Short mmCIF file of C-alpha atoms in Angstrom, two decimals:
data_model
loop_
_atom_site.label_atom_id
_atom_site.label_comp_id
_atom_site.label_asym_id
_atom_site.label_seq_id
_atom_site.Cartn_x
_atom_site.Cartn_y
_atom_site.Cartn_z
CA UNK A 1 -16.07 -30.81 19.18
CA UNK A 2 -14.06 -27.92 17.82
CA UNK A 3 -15.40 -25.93 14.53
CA UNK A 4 -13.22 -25.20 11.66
CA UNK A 5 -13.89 -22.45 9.32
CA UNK A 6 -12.31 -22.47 6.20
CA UNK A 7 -12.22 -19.22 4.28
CA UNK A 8 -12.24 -19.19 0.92
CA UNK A 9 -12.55 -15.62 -1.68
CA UNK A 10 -13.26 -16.80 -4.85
CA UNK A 11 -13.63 -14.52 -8.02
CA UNK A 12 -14.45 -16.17 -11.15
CA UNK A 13 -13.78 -19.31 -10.21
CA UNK A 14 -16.47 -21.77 -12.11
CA UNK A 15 -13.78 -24.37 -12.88
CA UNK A 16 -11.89 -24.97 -9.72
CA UNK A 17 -14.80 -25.01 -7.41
CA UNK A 18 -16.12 -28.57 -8.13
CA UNK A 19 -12.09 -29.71 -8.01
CA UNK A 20 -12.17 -27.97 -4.85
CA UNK A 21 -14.81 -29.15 -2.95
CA UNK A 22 -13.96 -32.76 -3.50
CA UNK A 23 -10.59 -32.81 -1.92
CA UNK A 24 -11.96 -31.08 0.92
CA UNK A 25 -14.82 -33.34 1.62
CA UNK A 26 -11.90 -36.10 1.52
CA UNK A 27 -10.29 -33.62 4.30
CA UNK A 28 -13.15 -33.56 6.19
CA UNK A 29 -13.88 -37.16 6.18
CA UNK A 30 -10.30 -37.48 7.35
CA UNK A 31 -10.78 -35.50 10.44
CA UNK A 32 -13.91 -37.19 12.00
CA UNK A 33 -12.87 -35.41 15.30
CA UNK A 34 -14.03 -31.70 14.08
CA UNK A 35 -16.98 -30.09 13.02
CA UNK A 36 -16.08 -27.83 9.84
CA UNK A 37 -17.75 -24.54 8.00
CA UNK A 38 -16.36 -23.91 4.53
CA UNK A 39 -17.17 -20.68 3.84
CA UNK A 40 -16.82 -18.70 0.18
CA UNK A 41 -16.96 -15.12 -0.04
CA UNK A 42 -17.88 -14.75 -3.83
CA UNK A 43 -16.73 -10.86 -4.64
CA UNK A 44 -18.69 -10.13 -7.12
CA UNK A 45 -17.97 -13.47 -9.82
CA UNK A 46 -19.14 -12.62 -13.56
CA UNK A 47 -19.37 -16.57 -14.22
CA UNK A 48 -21.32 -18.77 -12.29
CA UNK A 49 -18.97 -19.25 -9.14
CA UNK A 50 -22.17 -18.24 -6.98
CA UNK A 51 -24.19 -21.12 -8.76
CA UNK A 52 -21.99 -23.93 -8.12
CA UNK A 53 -21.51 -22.30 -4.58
CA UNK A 54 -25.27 -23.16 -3.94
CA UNK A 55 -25.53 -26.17 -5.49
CA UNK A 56 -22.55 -27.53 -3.09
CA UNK A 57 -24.60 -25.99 0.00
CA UNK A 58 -28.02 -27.46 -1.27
CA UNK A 59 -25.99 -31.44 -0.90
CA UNK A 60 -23.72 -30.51 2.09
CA UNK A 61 -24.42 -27.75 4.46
CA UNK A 62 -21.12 -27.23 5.69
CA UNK A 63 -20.39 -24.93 2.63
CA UNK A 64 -21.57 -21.40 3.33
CA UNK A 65 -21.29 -18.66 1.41
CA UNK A 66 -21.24 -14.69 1.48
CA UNK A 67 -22.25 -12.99 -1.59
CA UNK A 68 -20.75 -9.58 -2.36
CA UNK A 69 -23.18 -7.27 -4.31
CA UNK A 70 -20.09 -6.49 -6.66
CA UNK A 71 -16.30 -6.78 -6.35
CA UNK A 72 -14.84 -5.30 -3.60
CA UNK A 73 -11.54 -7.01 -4.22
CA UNK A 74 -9.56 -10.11 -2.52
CA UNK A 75 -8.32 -8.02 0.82
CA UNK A 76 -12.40 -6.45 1.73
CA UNK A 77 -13.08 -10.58 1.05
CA UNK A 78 -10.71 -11.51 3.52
CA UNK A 79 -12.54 -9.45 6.47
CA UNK A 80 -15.34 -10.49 5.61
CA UNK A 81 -14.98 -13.95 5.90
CA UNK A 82 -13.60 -13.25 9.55
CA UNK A 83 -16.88 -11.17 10.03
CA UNK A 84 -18.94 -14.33 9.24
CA UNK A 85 -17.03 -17.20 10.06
CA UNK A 86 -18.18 -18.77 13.64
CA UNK A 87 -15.12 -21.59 13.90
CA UNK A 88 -13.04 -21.64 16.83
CA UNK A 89 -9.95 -21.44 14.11
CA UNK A 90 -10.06 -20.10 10.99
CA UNK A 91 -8.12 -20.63 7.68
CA UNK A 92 -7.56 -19.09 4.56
CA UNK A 93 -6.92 -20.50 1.50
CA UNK A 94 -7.30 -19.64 -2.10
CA UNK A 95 -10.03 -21.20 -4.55
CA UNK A 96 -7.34 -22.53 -7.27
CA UNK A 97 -6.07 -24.93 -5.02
CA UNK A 98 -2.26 -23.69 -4.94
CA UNK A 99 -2.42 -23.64 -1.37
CA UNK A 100 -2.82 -27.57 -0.75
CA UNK A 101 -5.92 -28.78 1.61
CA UNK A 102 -3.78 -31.48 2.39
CA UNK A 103 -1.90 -29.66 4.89
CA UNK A 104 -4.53 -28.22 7.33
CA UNK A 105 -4.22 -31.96 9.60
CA UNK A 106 -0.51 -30.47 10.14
CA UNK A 107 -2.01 -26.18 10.85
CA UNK A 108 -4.37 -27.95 13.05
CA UNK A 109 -1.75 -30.47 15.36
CA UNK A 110 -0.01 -26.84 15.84
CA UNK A 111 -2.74 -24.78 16.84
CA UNK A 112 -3.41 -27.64 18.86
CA UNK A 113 0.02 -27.39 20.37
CA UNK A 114 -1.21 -23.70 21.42
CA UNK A 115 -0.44 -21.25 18.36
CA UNK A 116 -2.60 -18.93 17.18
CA UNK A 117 -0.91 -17.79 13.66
CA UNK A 118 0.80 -20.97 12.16
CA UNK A 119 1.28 -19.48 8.61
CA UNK A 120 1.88 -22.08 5.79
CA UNK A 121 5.33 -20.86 4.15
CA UNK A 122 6.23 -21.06 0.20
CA UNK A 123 9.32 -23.91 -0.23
CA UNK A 124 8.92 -23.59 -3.66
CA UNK A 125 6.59 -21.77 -6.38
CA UNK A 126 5.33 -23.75 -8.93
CA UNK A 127 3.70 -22.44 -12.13
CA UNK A 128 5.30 -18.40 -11.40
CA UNK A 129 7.72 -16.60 -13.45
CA UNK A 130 10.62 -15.61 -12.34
CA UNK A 131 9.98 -12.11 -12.56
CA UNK A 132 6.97 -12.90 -10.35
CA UNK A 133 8.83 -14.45 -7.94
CA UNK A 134 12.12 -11.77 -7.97
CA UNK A 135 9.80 -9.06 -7.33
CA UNK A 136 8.28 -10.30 -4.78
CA UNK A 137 11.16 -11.43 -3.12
CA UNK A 138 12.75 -7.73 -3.32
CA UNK A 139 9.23 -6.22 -2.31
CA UNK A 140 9.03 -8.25 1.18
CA UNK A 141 13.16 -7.21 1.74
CA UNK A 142 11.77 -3.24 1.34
CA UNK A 143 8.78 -3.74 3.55
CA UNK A 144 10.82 -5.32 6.20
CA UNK A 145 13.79 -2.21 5.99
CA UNK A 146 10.91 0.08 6.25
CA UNK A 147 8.91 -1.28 8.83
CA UNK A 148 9.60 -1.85 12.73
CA UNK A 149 7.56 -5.01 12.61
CA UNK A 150 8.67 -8.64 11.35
CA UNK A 151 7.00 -9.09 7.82
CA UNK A 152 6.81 -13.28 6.94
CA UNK A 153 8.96 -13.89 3.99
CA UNK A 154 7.47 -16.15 1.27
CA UNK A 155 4.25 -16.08 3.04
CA UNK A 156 1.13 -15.73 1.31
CA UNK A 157 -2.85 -15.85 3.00
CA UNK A 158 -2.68 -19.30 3.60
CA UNK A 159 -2.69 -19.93 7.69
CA UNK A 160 -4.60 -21.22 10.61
CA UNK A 161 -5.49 -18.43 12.80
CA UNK A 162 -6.60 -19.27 17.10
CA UNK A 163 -10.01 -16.89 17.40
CA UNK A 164 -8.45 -14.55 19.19
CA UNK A 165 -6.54 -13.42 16.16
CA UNK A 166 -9.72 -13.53 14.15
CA UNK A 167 -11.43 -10.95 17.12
CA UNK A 168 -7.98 -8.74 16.90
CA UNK A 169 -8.36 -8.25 12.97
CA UNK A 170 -11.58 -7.85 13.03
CA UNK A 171 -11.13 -4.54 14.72
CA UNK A 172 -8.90 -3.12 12.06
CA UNK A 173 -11.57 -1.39 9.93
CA UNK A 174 -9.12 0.55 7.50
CA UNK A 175 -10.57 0.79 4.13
CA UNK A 176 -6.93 0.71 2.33
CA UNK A 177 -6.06 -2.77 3.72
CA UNK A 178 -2.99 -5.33 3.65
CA UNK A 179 -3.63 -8.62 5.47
CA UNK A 180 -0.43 -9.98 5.13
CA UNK A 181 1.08 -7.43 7.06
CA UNK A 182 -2.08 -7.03 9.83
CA UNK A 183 -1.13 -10.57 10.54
CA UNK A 184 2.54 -9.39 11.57
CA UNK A 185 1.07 -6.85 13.36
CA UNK A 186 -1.17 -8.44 15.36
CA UNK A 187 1.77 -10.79 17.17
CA UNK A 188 0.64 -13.58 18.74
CA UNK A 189 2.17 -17.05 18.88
CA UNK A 190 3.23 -17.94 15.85
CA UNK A 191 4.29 -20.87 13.91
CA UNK A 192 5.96 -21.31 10.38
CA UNK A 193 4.94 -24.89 8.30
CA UNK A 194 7.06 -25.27 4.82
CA UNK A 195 4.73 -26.48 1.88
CA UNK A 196 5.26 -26.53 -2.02
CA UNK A 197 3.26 -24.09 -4.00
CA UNK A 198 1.10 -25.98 -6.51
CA UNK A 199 0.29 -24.23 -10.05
CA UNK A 200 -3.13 -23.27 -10.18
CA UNK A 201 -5.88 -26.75 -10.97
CA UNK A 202 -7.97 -24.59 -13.26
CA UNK A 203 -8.47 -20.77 -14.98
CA UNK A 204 -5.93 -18.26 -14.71
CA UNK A 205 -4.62 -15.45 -12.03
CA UNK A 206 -6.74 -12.73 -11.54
CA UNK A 207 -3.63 -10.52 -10.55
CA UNK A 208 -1.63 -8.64 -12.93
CA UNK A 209 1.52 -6.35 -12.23
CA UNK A 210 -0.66 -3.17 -11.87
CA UNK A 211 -2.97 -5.26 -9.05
CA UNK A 212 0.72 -6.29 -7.27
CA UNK A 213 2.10 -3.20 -7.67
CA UNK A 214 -0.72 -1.33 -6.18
CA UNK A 215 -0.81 -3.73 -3.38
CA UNK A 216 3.23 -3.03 -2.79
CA UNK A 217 2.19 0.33 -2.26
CA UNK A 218 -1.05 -0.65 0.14
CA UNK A 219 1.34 -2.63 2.23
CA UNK A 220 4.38 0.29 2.68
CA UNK A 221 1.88 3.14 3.32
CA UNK A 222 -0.29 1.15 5.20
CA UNK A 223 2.25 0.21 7.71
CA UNK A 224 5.15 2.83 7.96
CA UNK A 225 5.40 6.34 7.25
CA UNK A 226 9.14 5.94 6.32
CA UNK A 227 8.51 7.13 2.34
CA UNK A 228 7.49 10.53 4.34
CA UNK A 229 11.41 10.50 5.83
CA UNK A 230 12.54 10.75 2.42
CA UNK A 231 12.80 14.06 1.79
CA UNK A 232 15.38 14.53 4.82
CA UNK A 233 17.29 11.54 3.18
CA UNK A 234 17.30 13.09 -0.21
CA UNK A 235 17.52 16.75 0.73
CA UNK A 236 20.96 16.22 2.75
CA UNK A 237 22.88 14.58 -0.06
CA UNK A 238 20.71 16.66 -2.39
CA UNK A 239 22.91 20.15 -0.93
CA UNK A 240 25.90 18.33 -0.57
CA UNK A 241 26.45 17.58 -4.26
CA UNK A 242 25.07 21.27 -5.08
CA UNK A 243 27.74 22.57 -3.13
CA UNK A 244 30.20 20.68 -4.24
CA UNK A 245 28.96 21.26 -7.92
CA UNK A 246 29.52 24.94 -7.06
CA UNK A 247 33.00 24.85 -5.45
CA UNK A 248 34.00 22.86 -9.25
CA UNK A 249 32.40 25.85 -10.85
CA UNK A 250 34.47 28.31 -9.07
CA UNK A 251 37.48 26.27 -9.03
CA UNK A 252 37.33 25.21 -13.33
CA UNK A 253 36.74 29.22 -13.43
CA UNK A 254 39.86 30.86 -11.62
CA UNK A 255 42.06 27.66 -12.58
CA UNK A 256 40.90 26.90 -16.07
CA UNK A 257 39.40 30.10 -16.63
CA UNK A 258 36.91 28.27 -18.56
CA UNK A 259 33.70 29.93 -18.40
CA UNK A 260 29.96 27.42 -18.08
CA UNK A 261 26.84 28.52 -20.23
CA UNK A 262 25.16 30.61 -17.56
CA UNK A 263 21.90 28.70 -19.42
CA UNK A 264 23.18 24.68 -19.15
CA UNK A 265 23.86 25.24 -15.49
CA UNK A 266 19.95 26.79 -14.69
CA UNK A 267 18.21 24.15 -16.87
CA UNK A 268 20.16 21.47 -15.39
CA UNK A 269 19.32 22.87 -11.55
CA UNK A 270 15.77 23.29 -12.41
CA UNK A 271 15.62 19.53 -13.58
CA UNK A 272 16.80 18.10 -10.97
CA UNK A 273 15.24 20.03 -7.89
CA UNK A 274 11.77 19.56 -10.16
CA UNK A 275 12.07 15.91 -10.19
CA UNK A 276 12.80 15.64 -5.97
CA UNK A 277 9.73 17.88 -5.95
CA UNK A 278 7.57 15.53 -8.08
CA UNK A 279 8.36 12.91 -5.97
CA UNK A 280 8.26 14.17 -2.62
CA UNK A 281 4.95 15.24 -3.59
CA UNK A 282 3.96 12.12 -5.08
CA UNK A 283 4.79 10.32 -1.49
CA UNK A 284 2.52 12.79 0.26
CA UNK A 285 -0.08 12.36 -1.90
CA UNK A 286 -0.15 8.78 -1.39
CA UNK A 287 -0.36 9.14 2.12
CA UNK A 288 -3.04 12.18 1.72
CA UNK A 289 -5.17 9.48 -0.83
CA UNK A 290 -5.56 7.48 2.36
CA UNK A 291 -6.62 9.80 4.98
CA UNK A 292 -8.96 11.30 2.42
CA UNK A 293 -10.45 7.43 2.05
CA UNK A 294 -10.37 6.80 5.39
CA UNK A 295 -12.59 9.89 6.69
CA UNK A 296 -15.04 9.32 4.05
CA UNK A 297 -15.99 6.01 7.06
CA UNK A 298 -17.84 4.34 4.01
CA UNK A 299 -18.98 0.78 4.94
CA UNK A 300 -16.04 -2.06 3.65
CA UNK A 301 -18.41 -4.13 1.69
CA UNK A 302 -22.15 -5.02 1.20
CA UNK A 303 -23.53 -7.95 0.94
CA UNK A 304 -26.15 -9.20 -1.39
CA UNK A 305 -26.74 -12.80 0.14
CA UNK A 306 -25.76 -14.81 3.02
CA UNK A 307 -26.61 -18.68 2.60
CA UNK A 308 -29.13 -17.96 0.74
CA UNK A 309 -30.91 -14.89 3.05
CA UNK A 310 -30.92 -11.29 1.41
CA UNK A 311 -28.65 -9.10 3.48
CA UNK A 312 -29.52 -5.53 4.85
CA UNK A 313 -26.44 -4.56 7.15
CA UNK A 314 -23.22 -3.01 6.34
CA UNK A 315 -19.62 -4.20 7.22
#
């Protein structure tokens, strides 16, 4: 009988989890034909999300659980629920129950088909503004212009993975960490399922703009070192305009013979080469933040309990 693992980060989470767990025991008792493990990585919940987690395990020891010993945020989670998990397939899906249980029978007839990656993909986004869902849209058409790999569209974390994807990413140890985009990288066979995104059962989203945008900029770096190219891009066009700014001086001077403010010229210049600077340098320092991070080797997470067993090693 094959083994399922179902991977499941959950921050803060108190009111979904009971929702949760009954319309995956409904799954389960759907698909007599394979053994599951529904495993919770709880990074580091202020509300009782770890309580309820045991409480589920103590009636039904399918649910497992990894307890961070604070939050390391949704990404670290992620690795280490592959670190833990012991299914032959594994599959992530978020806590609030946007990503429907309903549809792992149909990731399951295709991995049994022989994919390893079939990656559930967003028909529609229910419950998201439309700012939400423009900037993602426009941050997925960057990443895909600046990498050399093919980025998922309108993908998020929900997916089977075979466990020989689960043994490639486990390898990737990087501290500054984008799934979605390991998952490109990784290849494979893969498979694309359409699905409707439900709005969340309970709570609210624990990401904000500043949390998006920072994982935007995870996700770029992380992948391509294309920002680095643009100071050719910038510099080129940069001179060309100068030069052409300085052939109108010359010309308005011995045409015209209007004279500029020797002043209004240098400010302007020292404006606008200051501002390529600060971002040039703002693009290596990105970079430079993670090399410094990544040298410092520092475990990715620590964990304070494992089904209920204190935890001395290091991930």
């Amino acid at each position: 009988m094959k083994k399922i693992s179902v991977i499941i980060p959950a921050y803060n989470e108190e009111e979904s989890l009971p929702i949760l767990y009954e319309r995956m025991e409904k799954l389960m008792a759907s698909m007599e034909n394979y053994e599951f493990e529904i495993l919770f990585v709880n990074d580091g919940s202020k509300d009782k999300t770890i309580q309820i987690i045991k409480e589920l395990r103590k009636k039904d020891e399918r649910i497992c659980y990894v307890d961070f010993s604070r939050n390391f945020g949704k990404e670290i989670a992620m690795i280490a629920g592959l670190d833990y998990a012991t299914g032959d397939c594994v599959i992530f899906m978020d806590a609030d129950l946007q990503d429907p249980p309903e549809l792992i029978p149909e990731l399951v007839k295709y991995w049994e088909d022989g994919y390893d990656d079939i990656y559930a993909k967003r028909r529609s986004r229910k419950g998201e503004t439309w700012l939400k869902k423009f900037t993602s849209k426009m941050y997925y058409k960057v990443l895909q212009k600046l990498t050399n790999i093919e980025i998922q569209r309108d993908t998020g974390d929900f997916r089977l993975l075979d466990r020989r994807c689960v043994n490639a990413l486990k390898k990737l140890r990087e501290s500054q960490r984008n799934t979605k985009s390991m998952f490109s990288w990784i290849g494979y066979q893969k498979k694309e399922v359409l699905y409707d995104r439900d709005p969340r059962v309970a709570g609210s989203t624990k990401w904000n703009y500043i949390k998006l945008v920072d994982l935007a900029i995870d996700g770029i770096t992380s992948f391509t070192t294309s920002p680095l190219r643009l100071s050719t891009f910038i510099a080129i066009p940069t001179f060309a305009i100068l030069f052409l700014y300085f052939v109108y001086v010359i010309a308005k001077c011995f045409v015209v013979h209007e004279m500029i403010q020797a002043y209004q010229a240098i400010i302007l210049l020292i404006l606008f080469f200051s501002g390529i600077q600060i971002l040039l340098f703002g693009i290596v320092g990105e970079y430079l933040g993670r090399i410094f991070n990544e040298t410092k080797n520092r475990p990715l997470y620590l964990v304070n309990e494992y089904n209920g067993e204190k935890e001395m090693n290091e991930k």
